[in-house]
CSV table of C-alpha atoms in Angstrom, one decimal:
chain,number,residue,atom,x,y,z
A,1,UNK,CA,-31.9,-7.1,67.1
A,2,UNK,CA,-31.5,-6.6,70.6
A,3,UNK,CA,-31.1,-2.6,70.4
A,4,UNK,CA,-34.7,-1.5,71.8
A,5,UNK,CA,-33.8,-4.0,75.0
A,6,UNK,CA,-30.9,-1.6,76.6
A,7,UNK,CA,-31.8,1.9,77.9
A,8,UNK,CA,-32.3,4.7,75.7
A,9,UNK,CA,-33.1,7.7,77.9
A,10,UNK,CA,-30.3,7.4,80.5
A,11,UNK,CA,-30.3,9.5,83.8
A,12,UNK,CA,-27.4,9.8,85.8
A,13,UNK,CA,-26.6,11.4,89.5
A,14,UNK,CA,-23.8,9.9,89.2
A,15,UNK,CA,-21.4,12.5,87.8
A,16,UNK,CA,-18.7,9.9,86.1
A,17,UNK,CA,-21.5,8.3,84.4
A,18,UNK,CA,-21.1,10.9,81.4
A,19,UNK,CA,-17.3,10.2,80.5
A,20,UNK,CA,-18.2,6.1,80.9
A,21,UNK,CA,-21.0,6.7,78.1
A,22,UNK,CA,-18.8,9.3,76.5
A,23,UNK,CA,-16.0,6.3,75.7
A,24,UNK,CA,-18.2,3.9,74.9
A,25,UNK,CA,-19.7,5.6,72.4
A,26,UNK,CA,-23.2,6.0,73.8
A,27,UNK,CA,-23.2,9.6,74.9
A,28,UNK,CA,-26.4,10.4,73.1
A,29,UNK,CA,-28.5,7.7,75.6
A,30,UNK,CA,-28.0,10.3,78.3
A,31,UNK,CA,-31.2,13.0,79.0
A,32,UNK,CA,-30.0,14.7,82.5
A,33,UNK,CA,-27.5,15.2,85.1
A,34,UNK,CA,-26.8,16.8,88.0
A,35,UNK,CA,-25.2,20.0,88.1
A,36,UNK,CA,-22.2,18.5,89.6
A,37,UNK,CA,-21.3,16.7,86.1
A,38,UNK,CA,-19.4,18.6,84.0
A,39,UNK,CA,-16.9,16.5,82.0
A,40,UNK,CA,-17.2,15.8,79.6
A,41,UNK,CA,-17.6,19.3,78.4
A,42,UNK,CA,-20.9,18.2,76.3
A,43,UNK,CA,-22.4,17.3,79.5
A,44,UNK,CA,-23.3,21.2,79.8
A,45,UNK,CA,-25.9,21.2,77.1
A,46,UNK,CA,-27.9,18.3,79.4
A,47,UNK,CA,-31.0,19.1,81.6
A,48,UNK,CA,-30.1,19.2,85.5
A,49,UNK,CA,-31.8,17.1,87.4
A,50,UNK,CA,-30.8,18.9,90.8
A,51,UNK,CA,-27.7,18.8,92.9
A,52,UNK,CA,-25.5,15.7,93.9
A,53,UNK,CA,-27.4,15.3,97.2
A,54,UNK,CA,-30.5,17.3,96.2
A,55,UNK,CA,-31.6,15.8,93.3
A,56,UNK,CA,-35.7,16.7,92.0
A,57,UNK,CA,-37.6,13.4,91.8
A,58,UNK,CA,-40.1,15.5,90.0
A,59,UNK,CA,-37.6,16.6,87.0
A,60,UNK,CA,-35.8,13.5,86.8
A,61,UNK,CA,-39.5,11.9,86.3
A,62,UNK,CA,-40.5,14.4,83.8
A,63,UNK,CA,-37.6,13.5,81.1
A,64,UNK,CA,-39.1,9.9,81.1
A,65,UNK,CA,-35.8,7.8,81.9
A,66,UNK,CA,-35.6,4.3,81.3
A,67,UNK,CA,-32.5,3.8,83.7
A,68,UNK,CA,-30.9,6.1,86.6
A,69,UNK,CA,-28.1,5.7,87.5
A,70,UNK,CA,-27.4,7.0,91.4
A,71,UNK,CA,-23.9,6.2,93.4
A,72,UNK,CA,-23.2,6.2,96.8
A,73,UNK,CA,-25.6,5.9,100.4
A,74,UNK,CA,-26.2,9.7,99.5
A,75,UNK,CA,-28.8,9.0,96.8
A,76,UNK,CA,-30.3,5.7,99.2
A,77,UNK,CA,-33.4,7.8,99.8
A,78,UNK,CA,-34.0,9.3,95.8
A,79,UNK,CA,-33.2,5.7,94.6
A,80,UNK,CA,-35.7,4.2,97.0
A,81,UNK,CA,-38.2,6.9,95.7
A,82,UNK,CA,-37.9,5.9,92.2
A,83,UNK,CA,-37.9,2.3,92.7
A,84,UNK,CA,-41.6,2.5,94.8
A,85,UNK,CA,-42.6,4.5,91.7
A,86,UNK,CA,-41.9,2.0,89.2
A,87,UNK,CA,-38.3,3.5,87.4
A,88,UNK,CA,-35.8,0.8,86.5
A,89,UNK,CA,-32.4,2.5,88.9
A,90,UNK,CA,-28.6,1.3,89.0
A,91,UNK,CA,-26.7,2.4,92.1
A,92,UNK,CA,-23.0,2.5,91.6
A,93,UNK,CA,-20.2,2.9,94.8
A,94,UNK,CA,-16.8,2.9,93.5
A,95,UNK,CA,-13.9,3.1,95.9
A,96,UNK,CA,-11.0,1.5,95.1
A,97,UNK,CA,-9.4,1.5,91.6
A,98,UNK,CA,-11.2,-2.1,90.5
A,99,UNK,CA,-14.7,-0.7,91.8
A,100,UNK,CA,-13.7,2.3,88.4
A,101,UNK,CA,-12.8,-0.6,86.3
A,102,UNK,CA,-16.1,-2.8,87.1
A,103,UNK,CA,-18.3,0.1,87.1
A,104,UNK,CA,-17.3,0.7,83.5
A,105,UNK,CA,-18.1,-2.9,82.4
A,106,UNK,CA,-20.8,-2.9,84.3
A,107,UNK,CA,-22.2,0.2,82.2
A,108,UNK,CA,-20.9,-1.2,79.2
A,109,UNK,CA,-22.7,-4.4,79.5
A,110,UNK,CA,-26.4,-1.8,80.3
A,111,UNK,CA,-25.8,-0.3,77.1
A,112,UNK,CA,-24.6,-3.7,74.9
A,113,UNK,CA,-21.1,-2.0,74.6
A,114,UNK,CA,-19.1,-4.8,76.5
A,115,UNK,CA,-16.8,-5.2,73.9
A,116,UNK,CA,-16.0,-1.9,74.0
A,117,UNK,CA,-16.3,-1.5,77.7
A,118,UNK,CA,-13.6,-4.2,77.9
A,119,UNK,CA,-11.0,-2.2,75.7
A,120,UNK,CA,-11.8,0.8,77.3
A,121,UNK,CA,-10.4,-0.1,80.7
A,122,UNK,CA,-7.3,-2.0,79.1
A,123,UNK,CA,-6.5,1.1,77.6
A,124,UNK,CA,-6.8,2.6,81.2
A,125,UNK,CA,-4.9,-0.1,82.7
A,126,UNK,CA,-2.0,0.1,79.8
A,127,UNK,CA,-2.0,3.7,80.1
A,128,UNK,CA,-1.7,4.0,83.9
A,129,UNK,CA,1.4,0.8,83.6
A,130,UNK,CA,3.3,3.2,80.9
A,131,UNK,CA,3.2,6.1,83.3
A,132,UNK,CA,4.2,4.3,86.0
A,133,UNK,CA,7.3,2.3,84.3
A,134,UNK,CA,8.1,6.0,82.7
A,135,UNK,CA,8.2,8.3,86.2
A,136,UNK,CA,10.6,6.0,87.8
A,137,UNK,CA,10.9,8.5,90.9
A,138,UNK,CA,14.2,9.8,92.0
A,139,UNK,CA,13.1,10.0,95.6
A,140,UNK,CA,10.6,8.6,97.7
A,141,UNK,CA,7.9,10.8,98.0
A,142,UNK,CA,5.6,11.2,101.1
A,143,UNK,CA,1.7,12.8,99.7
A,144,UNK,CA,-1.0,14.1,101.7
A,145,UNK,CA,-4.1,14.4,98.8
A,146,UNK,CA,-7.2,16.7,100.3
A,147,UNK,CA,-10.5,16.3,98.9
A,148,UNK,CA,-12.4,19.0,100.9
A,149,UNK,CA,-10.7,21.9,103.3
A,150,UNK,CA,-13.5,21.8,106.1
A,151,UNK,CA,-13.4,19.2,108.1
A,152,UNK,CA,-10.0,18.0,106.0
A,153,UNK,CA,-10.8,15.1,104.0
A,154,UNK,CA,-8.1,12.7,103.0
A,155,UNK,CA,-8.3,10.9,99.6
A,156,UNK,CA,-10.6,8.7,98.4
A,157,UNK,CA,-9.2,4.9,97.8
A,158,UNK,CA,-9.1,5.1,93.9
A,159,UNK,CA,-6.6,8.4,94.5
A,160,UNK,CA,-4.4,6.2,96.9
A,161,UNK,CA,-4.4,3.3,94.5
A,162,UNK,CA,-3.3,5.8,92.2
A,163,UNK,CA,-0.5,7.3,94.1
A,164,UNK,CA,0.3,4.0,95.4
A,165,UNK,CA,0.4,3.1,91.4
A,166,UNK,CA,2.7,5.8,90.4
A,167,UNK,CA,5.3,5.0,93.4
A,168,UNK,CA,4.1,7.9,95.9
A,169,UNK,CA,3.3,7.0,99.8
A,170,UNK,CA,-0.3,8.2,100.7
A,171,UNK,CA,0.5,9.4,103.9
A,172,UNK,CA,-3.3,8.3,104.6
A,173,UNK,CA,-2.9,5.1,103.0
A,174,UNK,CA,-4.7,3.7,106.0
A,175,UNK,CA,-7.7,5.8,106.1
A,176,UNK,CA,-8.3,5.7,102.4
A,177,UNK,CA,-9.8,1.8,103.0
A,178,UNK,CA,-12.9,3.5,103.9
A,179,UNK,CA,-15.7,4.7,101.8
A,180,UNK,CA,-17.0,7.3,103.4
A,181,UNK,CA,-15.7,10.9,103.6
A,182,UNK,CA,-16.7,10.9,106.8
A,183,UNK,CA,-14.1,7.8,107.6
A,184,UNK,CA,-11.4,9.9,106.3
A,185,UNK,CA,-11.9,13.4,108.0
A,186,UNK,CA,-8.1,14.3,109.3
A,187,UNK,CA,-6.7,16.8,111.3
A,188,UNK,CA,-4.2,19.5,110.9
A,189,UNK,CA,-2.3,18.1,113.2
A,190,UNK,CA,-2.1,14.9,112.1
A,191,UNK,CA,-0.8,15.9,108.9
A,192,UNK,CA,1.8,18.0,110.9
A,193,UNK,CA,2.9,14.6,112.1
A,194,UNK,CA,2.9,12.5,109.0
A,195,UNK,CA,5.0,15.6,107.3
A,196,UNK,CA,4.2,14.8,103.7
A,197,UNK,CA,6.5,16.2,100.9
A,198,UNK,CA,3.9,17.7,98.5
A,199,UNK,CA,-0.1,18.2,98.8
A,200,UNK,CA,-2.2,17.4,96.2
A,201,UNK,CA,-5.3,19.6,96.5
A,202,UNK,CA,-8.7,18.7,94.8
A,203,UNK,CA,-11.8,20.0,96.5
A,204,UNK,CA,-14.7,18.2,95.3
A,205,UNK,CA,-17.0,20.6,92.8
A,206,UNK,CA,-15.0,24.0,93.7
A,207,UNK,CA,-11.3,25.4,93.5
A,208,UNK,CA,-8.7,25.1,95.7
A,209,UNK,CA,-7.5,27.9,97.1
A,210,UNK,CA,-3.5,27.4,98.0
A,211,UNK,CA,-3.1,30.2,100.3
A,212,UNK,CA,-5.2,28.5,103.1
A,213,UNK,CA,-2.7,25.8,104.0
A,214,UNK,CA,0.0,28.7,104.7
A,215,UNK,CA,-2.7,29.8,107.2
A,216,UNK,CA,-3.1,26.7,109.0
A,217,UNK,CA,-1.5,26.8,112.9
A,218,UNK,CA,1.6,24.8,112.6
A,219,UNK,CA,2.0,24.3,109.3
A,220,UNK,CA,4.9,26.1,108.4
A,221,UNK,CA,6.8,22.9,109.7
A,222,UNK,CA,5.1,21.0,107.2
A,223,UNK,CA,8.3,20.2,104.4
A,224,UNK,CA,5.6,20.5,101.2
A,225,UNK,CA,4.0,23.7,102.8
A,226,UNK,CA,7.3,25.0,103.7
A,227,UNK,CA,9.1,24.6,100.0
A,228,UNK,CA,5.6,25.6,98.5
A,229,UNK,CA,5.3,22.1,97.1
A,230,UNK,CA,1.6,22.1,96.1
A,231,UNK,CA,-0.3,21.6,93.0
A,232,UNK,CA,-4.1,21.5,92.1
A,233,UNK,CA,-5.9,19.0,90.2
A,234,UNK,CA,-9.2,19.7,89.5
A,235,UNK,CA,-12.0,17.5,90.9
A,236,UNK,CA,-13.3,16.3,87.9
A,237,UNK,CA,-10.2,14.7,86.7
A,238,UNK,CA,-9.6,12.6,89.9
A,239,UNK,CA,-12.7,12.6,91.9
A,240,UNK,CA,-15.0,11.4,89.3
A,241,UNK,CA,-14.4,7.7,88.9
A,242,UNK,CA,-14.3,7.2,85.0
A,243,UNK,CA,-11.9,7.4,82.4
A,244,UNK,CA,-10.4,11.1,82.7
A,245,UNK,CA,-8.8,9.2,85.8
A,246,UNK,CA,-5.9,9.1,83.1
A,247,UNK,CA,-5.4,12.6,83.1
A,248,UNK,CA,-5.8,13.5,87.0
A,249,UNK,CA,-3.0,10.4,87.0
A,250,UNK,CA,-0.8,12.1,84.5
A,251,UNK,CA,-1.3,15.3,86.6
A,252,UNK,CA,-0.3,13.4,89.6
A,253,UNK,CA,2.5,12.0,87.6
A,254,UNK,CA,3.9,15.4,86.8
A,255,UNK,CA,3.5,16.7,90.3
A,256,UNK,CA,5.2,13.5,91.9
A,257,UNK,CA,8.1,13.8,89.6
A,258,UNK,CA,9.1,17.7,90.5
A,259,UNK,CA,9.1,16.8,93.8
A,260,UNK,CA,11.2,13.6,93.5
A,261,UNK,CA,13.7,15.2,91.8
A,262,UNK,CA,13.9,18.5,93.7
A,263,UNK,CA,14.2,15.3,97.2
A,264,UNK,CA,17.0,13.6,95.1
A,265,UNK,CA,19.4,17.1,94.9
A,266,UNK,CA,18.5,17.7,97.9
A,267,UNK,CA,19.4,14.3,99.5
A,268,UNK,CA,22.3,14.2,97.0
A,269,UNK,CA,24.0,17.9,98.5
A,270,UNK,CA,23.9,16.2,102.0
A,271,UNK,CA,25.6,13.2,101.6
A,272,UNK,CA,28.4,15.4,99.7
């Protein structure tokens, strides 16, 4: 009875958005994107409404939404826009791991999916407890995560709480309290200092390309650059704040465990 009181023509800047309604069921609510959602791989077949930080007013009007959904200060000015013009608009800003899990109820209550909104993140709870308890990691393991090559952007605070989760040391732990990509723009140097054991690259809407951090002054010193410790998750799986968390986390998992072992032979051979 209360079906024609949630939103039925859903669009979303936000490029998580997609997965959220994907798990809850609710998929079909959604009538445009931005380009920069593309996972689930259905998303594809939506209208784009622009880019993440350029999205068309004009377009998003045109598909008649009766929600938006924007994130972050970058859509402050569109959301504004939409508001004087009478369109009903959520703005999300998830940061740390519990921002992902309230963001998902929060949706889930829009959409009267609570219920399932609820069982969605205990499954991602359970699931990220399991992996944990299973890695069990041989060795301490120092990380450095980059979310963008130029200027070097540390990981966001839902990636640290990850790492942090899975019994890895951010070695940014202390920049990844703060929001902004802005607050977490590191130097080569400093990463130099912190030497971190493996790099996790994910560069936000484009691959990483590997080679580059051989070419960076210095960094030859550097243990994870040295032994060719790095991997590549893609952006979509860790730097989109909805369910497929799981799967960046299992692909941080996997990563975190090579290293930790390859640490504990290593440590091992010394003390013999």
């Amino acid at each position: 009875m209360f079906e024609t009181l949630y939103p039925r023509r859903i669009v979303s800047l936000a490029a998580e958005v997609p997965a959220i309604l994907q798990a809850l069921d609710e998929f079909h609510r959604l009538v445009g994107v931005s380009v920069f959602a593309t996972y689930p791989p259905d998303v594809e077949h939506l209208p784009h409404v622009g880019g993440f930080s350029t999205p068309n007013v004009r377009r998003i009007l045109d598909l008649r939404p009766d929600l938006v959904i924007t994130t972050s200060d970058i859509h402050a000015e569109v959301t504004a826009e939409l508001v004087r013009v009478g369109v009903q608009v959520i703005s999300l800003n998830p940061h740390r791991l519990e921002d992902v899990y309230r963001n998902i109820l929060l949706i889930g209550g829009l959409v009267g999916r609570m219920e399932r909104a609820q069982w969605v993140v205990a499954r991602m709870q359970a699931d990220l407890a399991t992996l944990a308890r299973s890695l069990g990691l041989a060795a301490p393991v120092r990380v450095y995560f980059e979310e963008w090559p130029g200027p070097m952007v540390s990981g966001i605070g839902w990636v640290s709480d990850l790492i942090h989760l899975l019994g890895g040391e951010d070695i940014f732990r202390d920049r990844a309290v703060h929001a902004k990509a802005a607050q977490r723009v590191v130097t080569p140097e400093l990463v130099r200092e912190r030497q971190p054991d493996v790099i996790f690259l994910s560069w936000c809407g484009k691959p990483a390309d590997t080679a580059i951090l051989h070419r960076r002054p210095g960094w030859e010193a550097i243990p994870a650059v040295r032994e060719n410790r790095i991997f590549e998750i893609p952006s979509d799986v860790i730097l989109q704040a909805g369910p497929q968390l799981i799967e960046g986390a299992r692909m941080l998992a996997d990563g975190l465990r090579t290293v930790s072992q390859v640490l504990h032979v290593h440590r091992q051979s010394i003390q013999e």
